[in-house]
One Martini backbone bead per residue (centre of mass of N, CA, C, O) as a GRO file, in nm:
protein
  354
    1MET     BB    1  -4.633  -1.946   3.285
    2ILE     BB    2  -4.657  -2.203   3.443
    3ARG     BB    3  -4.426  -2.351   3.310
    4SER     BB    4  -4.200  -2.140   3.408
    5LEU     BB    5  -4.236  -2.153   3.706
    6VAL     BB    6  -4.173  -2.480   3.739
    7ARG     BB    7  -3.882  -2.430   3.603
    8THR     BB    8  -3.785  -2.279   3.823
    9PRO     BB    9  -3.563  -2.231   4.057
   10PHE     BB   10  -3.654  -2.322   4.425
   11ARG     BB   11  -3.470  -2.358   4.676
   12SER     BB   12  -3.559  -2.062   4.815
   13ILE     BB   13  -3.865  -2.153   4.769
   14PRO     BB   14  -4.143  -2.181   4.900
   15LEU     BB   15  -4.382  -2.400   4.837
   16LEU     BB   16  -4.623  -2.223   4.891
   17ALA     BB   17  -4.529  -1.979   4.707
   18LEU     BB   18  -4.533  -2.135   4.454
   19VAL     BB   19  -4.832  -2.231   4.449
   20THR     BB   20  -4.952  -1.948   4.484
   21ALA     BB   21  -4.849  -1.850   4.200
   22LEU     BB   22  -5.004  -2.054   4.043
   23VAL     BB   23  -5.289  -1.974   4.149
   24ALA     BB   24  -5.282  -1.679   4.041
   25VAL     BB   25  -5.280  -1.766   3.743
   26VAL     BB   26  -5.531  -1.940   3.759
   27ALA     BB   27  -5.731  -1.714   3.846
   28VAL     BB   28  -5.707  -1.559   3.578
   29THR     BB   29  -5.800  -1.785   3.390
   30VAL     BB   30  -6.092  -1.837   3.529
   31GLY     BB   31  -6.198  -1.550   3.499
   32ALA     BB   32  -6.250  -1.595   3.183
   33ARG     BB   33  -6.506  -1.769   3.207
   34ASP     BB   34  -6.721  -1.538   3.200
   35VAL     BB   35  -6.667  -1.584   2.904
   36PRO     BB   36  -6.833  -1.710   2.673
   37ALA     BB   37  -6.809  -2.012   2.509
   38ALA     BB   38  -6.801  -2.158   2.216
   39ALA     BB   39  -6.976  -2.405   2.095
   40SER     BB   40  -6.953  -2.695   1.975
   41PRO     BB   41  -7.048  -2.875   1.747
   42GLY     BB   42  -7.264  -3.106   1.879
   43VAL     BB   43  -7.250  -2.957   2.183
   44ASP     BB   44  -7.353  -2.963   2.514
   45VAL     BB   45  -7.334  -2.678   2.727
   46THR     BB   46  -7.312  -2.687   3.094
   47LYS     BB   47  -7.299  -2.456   3.345
   48ASP     BB   48  -7.297  -2.407   3.680
   49LEU     BB   49  -7.351  -2.674   3.833
   50ASP     BB   50  -7.501  -2.797   4.135
   51TYR     BB   51  -7.401  -3.080   4.341
   52ALA     BB   52  -7.413  -2.859   4.569
   53SER     BB   53  -7.395  -2.675   4.809
   54ALA     BB   54  -7.239  -2.407   4.927
   55ARG     BB   55  -6.902  -2.446   5.102
   56PRO     BB   56  -6.918  -2.172   5.118
   57ALA     BB   57  -7.082  -1.908   5.047
   58GLY     BB   58  -6.997  -1.831   4.710
   59THR     BB   59  -6.857  -2.079   4.606
   60GLN     BB   60  -6.699  -2.324   4.365
   61GLY     BB   61  -6.662  -2.635   4.494
   62HIS     BB   62  -6.992  -2.720   4.385
   63LYS     BB   63  -6.909  -2.735   4.067
   64LEU     BB   64  -7.014  -2.791   3.723
   65ASP     BB   65  -6.935  -2.903   3.387
   66LEU     BB   66  -7.094  -2.975   3.064
   67TYR     BB   67  -6.995  -3.202   2.779
   68VAL     BB   68  -7.235  -3.312   2.530
   69PRO     BB   69  -7.281  -3.494   2.289
   70LYS     BB   70  -7.469  -3.585   2.042
   71SER     BB   71  -7.713  -3.855   2.095
   72ARG     BB   72  -7.895  -4.162   2.081
   73ARG     BB   73  -7.708  -4.236   2.319
   74PRO     BB   74  -7.571  -4.291   2.600
   75LEU     BB   75  -7.297  -4.160   2.759
   76PRO     BB   76  -6.995  -4.163   2.851
   77LEU     BB   77  -6.785  -4.057   3.123
   78VAL     BB   78  -6.558  -3.777   3.202
   79ILE     BB   79  -6.398  -3.680   3.492
   80PHE     BB   80  -6.261  -3.355   3.557
   81THR     BB   81  -5.978  -3.244   3.767
   82HIS     BB   82  -5.805  -2.985   3.882
   83GLY     BB   83  -5.519  -2.839   4.004
   84SER     BB   84  -5.366  -2.642   4.329
   85GLY     BB   85  -5.291  -2.770   4.613
   86TRP     BB   86  -5.572  -2.716   4.750
   87MET     BB   87  -5.587  -2.364   4.688
   88ALA     BB   88  -5.845  -2.417   4.482
   89ASP     BB   89  -6.176  -2.405   4.320
   90ASN     BB   90  -6.048  -2.506   3.993
   91GLY     BB   91  -6.146  -2.790   3.852
   92ARG     BB   92  -6.268  -2.678   3.565
   93MET     BB   93  -6.016  -2.634   3.447
   94ASP     BB   94  -5.967  -2.753   3.117
   95ALA     BB   95  -6.221  -2.904   3.034
   96ASP     BB   96  -6.255  -2.795   2.746
   97LYS     BB   97  -5.992  -2.940   2.640
   98VAL     BB   98  -6.082  -3.227   2.697
   99ALA     BB   99  -6.339  -3.224   2.537
  100ALA     BB  100  -6.209  -3.151   2.261
  101GLN     BB  101  -6.081  -3.453   2.253
  102LEU     BB  102  -6.340  -3.648   2.354
  103ASN     BB  103  -6.606  -3.584   2.209
  104PRO     BB  104  -6.536  -3.707   1.913
  105HIS     BB  105  -6.538  -4.001   2.070
  106GLY     BB  106  -6.817  -4.018   2.264
  107PHE     BB  107  -6.749  -3.817   2.526
  108ALA     BB  108  -6.824  -3.713   2.806
  109VAL     BB  109  -6.777  -3.397   3.008
  110ALA     BB  110  -6.675  -3.334   3.349
  111GLY     BB  111  -6.608  -3.021   3.534
  112VAL     BB  112  -6.475  -3.054   3.867
  113ALA     BB  113  -6.521  -2.903   4.183
  114VAL     BB  114  -6.333  -2.844   4.475
  115ARG     BB  115  -6.237  -2.776   4.775
  116SER     BB  116  -6.040  -2.598   4.964
  117SER     BB  117  -5.839  -2.588   5.236
  118SER     BB  118  -5.965  -2.297   5.333
  119GLN     BB  119  -6.273  -2.433   5.332
  120ALA     BB  120  -6.161  -2.743   5.363
  121GLN     BB  121  -6.076  -3.043   5.516
  122PHE     BB  122  -5.981  -3.331   5.533
  123PRO     BB  123  -6.233  -3.523   5.355
  124ALA     BB  124  -6.393  -3.314   5.175
  125GLN     BB  125  -6.271  -3.369   4.880
  126LEU     BB  126  -6.365  -3.661   4.860
  127HIS     BB  127  -6.661  -3.604   4.902
  128ASP     BB  128  -6.698  -3.425   4.655
  129ILE     BB  129  -6.630  -3.614   4.434
  130LYS     BB  130  -6.851  -3.815   4.515
  131GLY     BB  131  -7.087  -3.622   4.504
  132ALA     BB  132  -7.057  -3.583   4.195
  133ILE     BB  133  -7.086  -3.870   4.100
  134ARG     BB  134  -7.365  -3.909   4.212
  135TRP     BB  135  -7.515  -3.678   4.071
  136LEU     BB  136  -7.456  -3.777   3.781
  137ARG     BB  137  -7.609  -4.043   3.809
  138ALA     BB  138  -7.885  -3.899   3.900
  139ASN     BB  139  -7.867  -3.727   3.606
  140ALA     BB  140  -7.824  -3.890   3.354
  141GLY     BB  141  -8.091  -3.871   3.193
  142LYS     BB  142  -8.095  -3.564   3.160
  143TYR     BB  143  -7.781  -3.583   3.015
  144HIS     BB  144  -7.704  -3.840   2.862
  145LEU     BB  145  -7.595  -4.069   3.059
  146ASP     BB  146  -7.394  -4.346   3.139
  147PRO     BB  147  -7.391  -4.491   3.466
  148ARG     BB  148  -7.186  -4.750   3.384
  149ARG     BB  149  -6.964  -4.511   3.238
  150PHE     BB  150  -6.717  -4.415   3.450
  151ALA     BB  151  -6.458  -4.167   3.462
  152ILE     BB  152  -6.140  -4.045   3.574
  153MET     BB  153  -5.955  -3.717   3.584
  154GLY     BB  154  -5.624  -3.578   3.669
  155GLU     BB  155  -5.417  -3.306   3.817
  156SER     BB  156  -5.235  -3.349   4.083
  157SER     BB  157  -5.471  -3.292   4.309
  158GLY     BB  158  -5.660  -3.416   4.087
  159GLY     BB  159  -5.514  -3.690   4.085
  160TRP     BB  160  -5.575  -3.758   4.386
  161ALA     BB  161  -5.879  -3.751   4.357
  162THR     BB  162  -5.886  -3.970   4.142
  163THR     BB  163  -5.761  -4.192   4.304
  164MET     BB  164  -5.935  -4.192   4.553
  165ALA     BB  165  -6.199  -4.250   4.416
  166ALA     BB  166  -6.111  -4.521   4.263
  167VAL     BB  167  -6.031  -4.676   4.570
  168THR     BB  168  -6.326  -4.584   4.728
  169GLY     BB  169  -6.561  -4.706   4.632
  170ASP     BB  170  -6.840  -4.747   4.828
  171ILE     BB  171  -6.728  -4.652   5.116
  172PRO     BB  172  -6.904  -4.560   5.358
  173GLU     BB  173  -6.700  -4.398   5.550
  174LEU     BB  174  -6.625  -4.210   5.252
  175GLU     BB  175  -6.882  -4.056   5.146
  176GLY     BB  176  -7.051  -3.868   5.286
  177THR     BB  177  -7.288  -3.563   5.264
  178VAL     BB  178  -7.257  -3.472   4.968
  179GLY     BB  179  -7.539  -3.436   4.841
  180VAL     BB  180  -7.641  -3.713   4.716
  181SER     BB  181  -7.790  -4.016   4.775
  182GLY     BB  182  -7.729  -4.380   4.654
  183PRO     BB  183  -7.554  -4.371   4.444
  184SER     BB  184  -7.274  -4.452   4.290
  185SER     BB  185  -6.909  -4.366   4.324
  186ALA     BB  186  -6.801  -4.542   4.116
  187VAL     BB  187  -6.547  -4.632   3.886
  188GLN     BB  188  -6.404  -4.774   3.561
  189ALA     BB  189  -6.171  -4.544   3.552
  190ALA     BB  190  -5.832  -4.407   3.551
  191VAL     BB  191  -5.644  -4.067   3.511
  192PRO     BB  192  -5.337  -3.987   3.637
  193PHE     BB  193  -5.155  -3.687   3.703
  194TYR     BB  194  -4.924  -3.638   3.904
  195PRO     BB  195  -4.981  -3.774   4.202
  196PRO     BB  196  -5.038  -3.771   4.516
  197ILE     BB  197  -4.984  -4.045   4.753
  198ASP     BB  198  -4.734  -3.998   4.987
  199PHE     BB  199  -4.660  -3.751   5.175
  200ARG     BB  200  -4.400  -3.870   5.355
  201GLN     BB  201  -4.228  -3.954   5.081
  202MET     BB  202  -4.156  -3.699   4.918
  203ASP     BB  203  -3.888  -3.556   5.032
  204ALA     BB  204  -3.692  -3.809   4.949
  205HIS     BB  205  -3.766  -3.722   4.618
  206MET     BB  206  -3.671  -3.461   4.574
  207LEU     BB  207  -3.478  -3.231   4.400
  208THR     BB  208  -3.448  -3.116   4.658
  209ASP     BB  209  -3.328  -3.050   4.980
  210CYS     BB  210  -3.500  -3.222   5.271
  211THR     BB  211  -3.319  -3.213   5.504
  212PRO     BB  212  -3.317  -3.192   5.817
  213ARG     BB  213  -3.239  -3.000   6.038
  214GLU     BB  214  -3.113  -2.976   6.366
  215ASP     BB  215  -3.418  -2.861   6.481
  216GLY     BB  216  -3.621  -3.040   6.266
  217SER     BB  217  -3.651  -2.870   6.030
  218VAL     BB  218  -3.758  -2.761   5.719
  219PRO     BB  219  -3.763  -2.663   5.412
  220GLY     BB  220  -4.004  -2.475   5.258
  221GLU     BB  221  -4.001  -2.664   4.985
  222CYS     BB  222  -4.135  -2.882   5.172
  223HIS     BB  223  -4.382  -3.110   5.285
  224ALA     BB  224  -4.308  -3.092   5.605
  225ASP     BB  225  -4.412  -2.829   5.609
  226PRO     BB  226  -4.669  -2.678   5.793
  227HIS     BB  227  -4.734  -2.493   5.501
  228SER     BB  228  -4.798  -2.694   5.324
  229PRO     BB  229  -5.031  -2.824   5.137
  230GLU     BB  230  -5.067  -3.089   5.300
  231SER     BB  231  -5.091  -2.973   5.573
  232ARG     BB  232  -5.336  -2.793   5.512
  233LEU     BB  233  -5.528  -3.018   5.437
  234LEU     BB  234  -5.496  -3.174   5.731
  235GLY     BB  235  -5.419  -2.971   5.977
  236CYS     BB  236  -5.107  -3.072   5.966
  237ALA     BB  237  -4.809  -3.185   6.018
  238ILE     BB  238  -4.731  -3.473   5.848
  239ASN     BB  239  -4.529  -3.571   6.097
  240ASP     BB  240  -4.779  -3.542   6.322
  241CYS     BB  241  -5.010  -3.729   6.126
  242PRO     BB  242  -5.011  -4.028   6.015
  243ASP     BB  243  -5.314  -4.108   6.007
  244LYS     BB  244  -5.390  -3.877   5.803
  245VAL     BB  245  -5.210  -3.976   5.585
  246ALA     BB  246  -5.316  -4.253   5.540
  247ALA     BB  247  -5.615  -4.164   5.481
  248ALA     BB  248  -5.489  -3.988   5.222
  249SER     BB  249  -5.405  -4.255   5.093
  250PRO     BB  250  -5.435  -4.487   4.832
  251LEU     BB  251  -5.270  -4.731   4.954
  252THR     BB  252  -5.480  -4.804   5.183
  253TYR     BB  253  -5.703  -4.916   4.951
  254ILE     BB  254  -5.555  -5.115   4.794
  255GLY     BB  255  -5.727  -5.436   4.785
  256LYS     BB  256  -6.020  -5.392   4.943
  257ARG     BB  257  -6.132  -5.330   4.662
  258ARG     BB  258  -6.231  -5.259   4.374
  259THR     BB  259  -6.013  -5.181   4.101
  260PRO     BB  260  -5.957  -4.995   3.853
  261PRO     BB  261  -5.825  -4.909   3.582
  262PHE     BB  262  -5.497  -4.762   3.500
  263LEU     BB  263  -5.364  -4.425   3.391
  264ILE     BB  264  -5.029  -4.306   3.399
  265PHE     BB  265  -4.856  -3.982   3.464
  266HIS     BB  266  -4.492  -3.885   3.469
  267GLY     BB  267  -4.234  -3.667   3.563
  268LYS     BB  268  -3.885  -3.674   3.655
  269GLN     BB  269  -3.892  -3.333   3.679
  270ASP     BB  270  -4.057  -3.292   3.925
  271GLU     BB  271  -4.080  -3.030   4.164
  272LEU     BB  272  -4.348  -3.116   4.348
  273VAL     BB  273  -4.408  -3.403   4.240
  274PRO     BB  274  -4.271  -3.679   4.268
  275TYR     BB  275  -4.215  -3.965   4.068
  276HIS     BB  276  -4.240  -4.174   4.294
  277GLN     BB  277  -4.545  -4.166   4.347
  278SER     BB  278  -4.626  -4.313   4.078
  279ARG     BB  279  -4.457  -4.572   4.149
  280LEU     BB  280  -4.618  -4.642   4.408
  281LEU     BB  281  -4.885  -4.689   4.261
  282PHE     BB  282  -4.800  -4.905   4.051
  283ASN     BB  283  -4.677  -5.113   4.263
  284LYS     BB  284  -4.944  -5.163   4.411
  285LEU     BB  285  -5.106  -5.262   4.190
  286ALA     BB  286  -4.930  -5.490   4.117
  287ALA     BB  287  -4.945  -5.638   4.399
  288ALA     BB  288  -5.267  -5.668   4.366
  289HIS     BB  289  -5.345  -5.724   4.073
  290LYS     BB  290  -5.373  -5.475   3.893
  291ASP     BB  291  -5.451  -5.253   3.637
  292ALA     BB  292  -5.184  -5.086   3.449
  293ARG     BB  293  -5.049  -4.782   3.308
  294PHE     BB  294  -4.697  -4.643   3.269
  295TYR     BB  295  -4.596  -4.299   3.203
  296SER     BB  296  -4.268  -4.185   3.132
  297PHE     BB  297  -4.066  -3.870   3.171
  298PRO     BB  298  -3.739  -3.748   3.167
  299ASN     BB  299  -3.804  -3.406   3.099
  300THR     BB  300  -4.044  -3.356   3.289
  301GLY     BB  301  -4.266  -3.166   3.469
  302HIS     BB  302  -4.499  -2.969   3.599
  303GLY     BB  303  -4.806  -2.899   3.458
  304THR     BB  304  -4.814  -3.107   3.153
  305PHE     BB  305  -5.063  -3.273   3.051
  306LEU     BB  306  -5.112  -3.158   2.761
  307GLU     BB  307  -4.816  -3.207   2.655
  308MET     BB  308  -4.792  -3.520   2.696
  309LEU     BB  309  -5.032  -3.540   2.440
  310SER     BB  310  -4.879  -3.310   2.216
  311ASP     BB  311  -4.551  -3.275   2.279
  312PRO     BB  312  -4.258  -3.373   2.162
  313ASP     BB  313  -4.064  -3.274   2.375
  314THR     BB  314  -4.204  -3.401   2.613
  315GLN     BB  315  -4.216  -3.710   2.486
  316ARG     BB  316  -3.918  -3.741   2.485
  317GLY     BB  317  -3.837  -4.063   2.610
  318ALA     BB  318  -4.069  -4.228   2.648
  319SER     BB  319  -4.227  -4.462   2.872
  320GLN     BB  320  -4.359  -4.799   2.926
  321GLU     BB  321  -4.585  -4.989   3.167
  322THR     BB  322  -4.734  -5.300   3.265
  323THR     BB  323  -5.020  -5.426   3.460
  324ARG     BB  324  -5.140  -5.775   3.485
  325HIS     BB  325  -5.247  -6.016   3.677
  326GLY     BB  326  -4.927  -5.980   3.802
  327HIS     BB  327  -4.797  -5.881   3.531
  328THR     BB  328  -4.485  -5.717   3.447
  329THR     BB  329  -4.340  -5.487   3.253
  330ARG     BB  330  -4.096  -5.355   3.090
  331PRO     BB  331  -3.961  -5.087   2.982
  332THR     BB  332  -4.079  -4.905   2.694
  333PRO     BB  333  -4.133  -4.736   2.430
  334GLY     BB  334  -4.329  -4.439   2.418
  335HIS     BB  335  -4.650  -4.290   2.265
  336PRO     BB  336  -4.809  -4.048   2.379
  337SER     BB  337  -5.170  -3.956   2.364
  338TRP     BB  338  -5.488  -3.903   2.316
  339GLN     BB  339  -5.523  -4.183   2.194
  340THR     BB  340  -5.443  -4.329   2.447
  341VAL     BB  341  -5.685  -4.243   2.620
  342VAL     BB  342  -5.914  -4.336   2.426
  343SER     BB  343  -5.838  -4.643   2.413
  344PHE     BB  344  -5.872  -4.691   2.709
  345LEU     BB  345  -6.156  -4.600   2.753
  346LYS     BB  346  -6.287  -4.784   2.548
  347SER     BB  347  -6.194  -5.060   2.684
  348GLN     BB  348  -6.350  -4.986   2.951
  349LEU     BB  349  -6.639  -4.831   2.881
  350HIS     BB  350  -6.752  -5.046   2.649
  351THR     BB  351  -6.789  -5.277   2.894
  352ALA     BB  352  -6.909  -5.164   3.109
  353GLY     BB  353  -7.211  -5.309   3.234
  354ARG     BB  354  -7.221  -5.578   3.023
   0.00000   0.00000   0.00000
């Protein structure tokens, strides 16, 4: 249902209404989480862990779930956070599906929620994901995790959280006070799917026409609208608060600190987060001589991270390009799959900290 919603033409549908419809579907799905899922053989599943006290009380934005394969040695961890346009604290959604793919290859998985924009505004969501990373490191011994080998992965607004966490590791003024202090918030690899990167550049590349009207307003399906998900996240219409937009952009931080390798996925038919957003990220990483691989999907829309790695129709025509030490390759045919993610994680996490 989510896939059909995002593929429906929405020139006349306000962006907030479309995202709200998606979140409503997500809420139904997340409600099914109350039914205990059967643990995979050989995997310890621990749900509803609090990495910080709930703010506001009774909400889910400071919870995480852990999926840890049984092992004699501490395991590398992949932190996953789902997207919602920052409109729901549903970050743990689909972590079980990610774990089902990664656990057999020796990776533990943590599904992490962050607060919604109605519960707290930016930078709270960045503080949340960093607080979760620190908590997981502080409790690595208890849950058999290797604190030297953490990766992060997320889709849509979860891809934004993934990217922001990756490029701001251990920057004191961005750490916040969520949860425990002391352990590092840095990660050793990042895997964002269709992440928002620079809010003020989104409308110029939308598939719908976001040209401002004569009175200066923009169509409701556009990101500069005062009620857009990005405006709600920042607490201001994005065109009225450029400093906040810059503070919430990963581009602001790339090159200022050590940046881990990236594996990026984005569809060129994305109706919500323009493909150009990931192009901005890849180009900035390349200009800063950081390592990244970028998979592009010519016929793929939003909300398709699982299909990008498993569905032949979604993958058809995909291309890849890489940048390493300042050298960038031209796009070539790509064949992305879960094995692509596994190989990337192994190449980064099996050497990190050694």
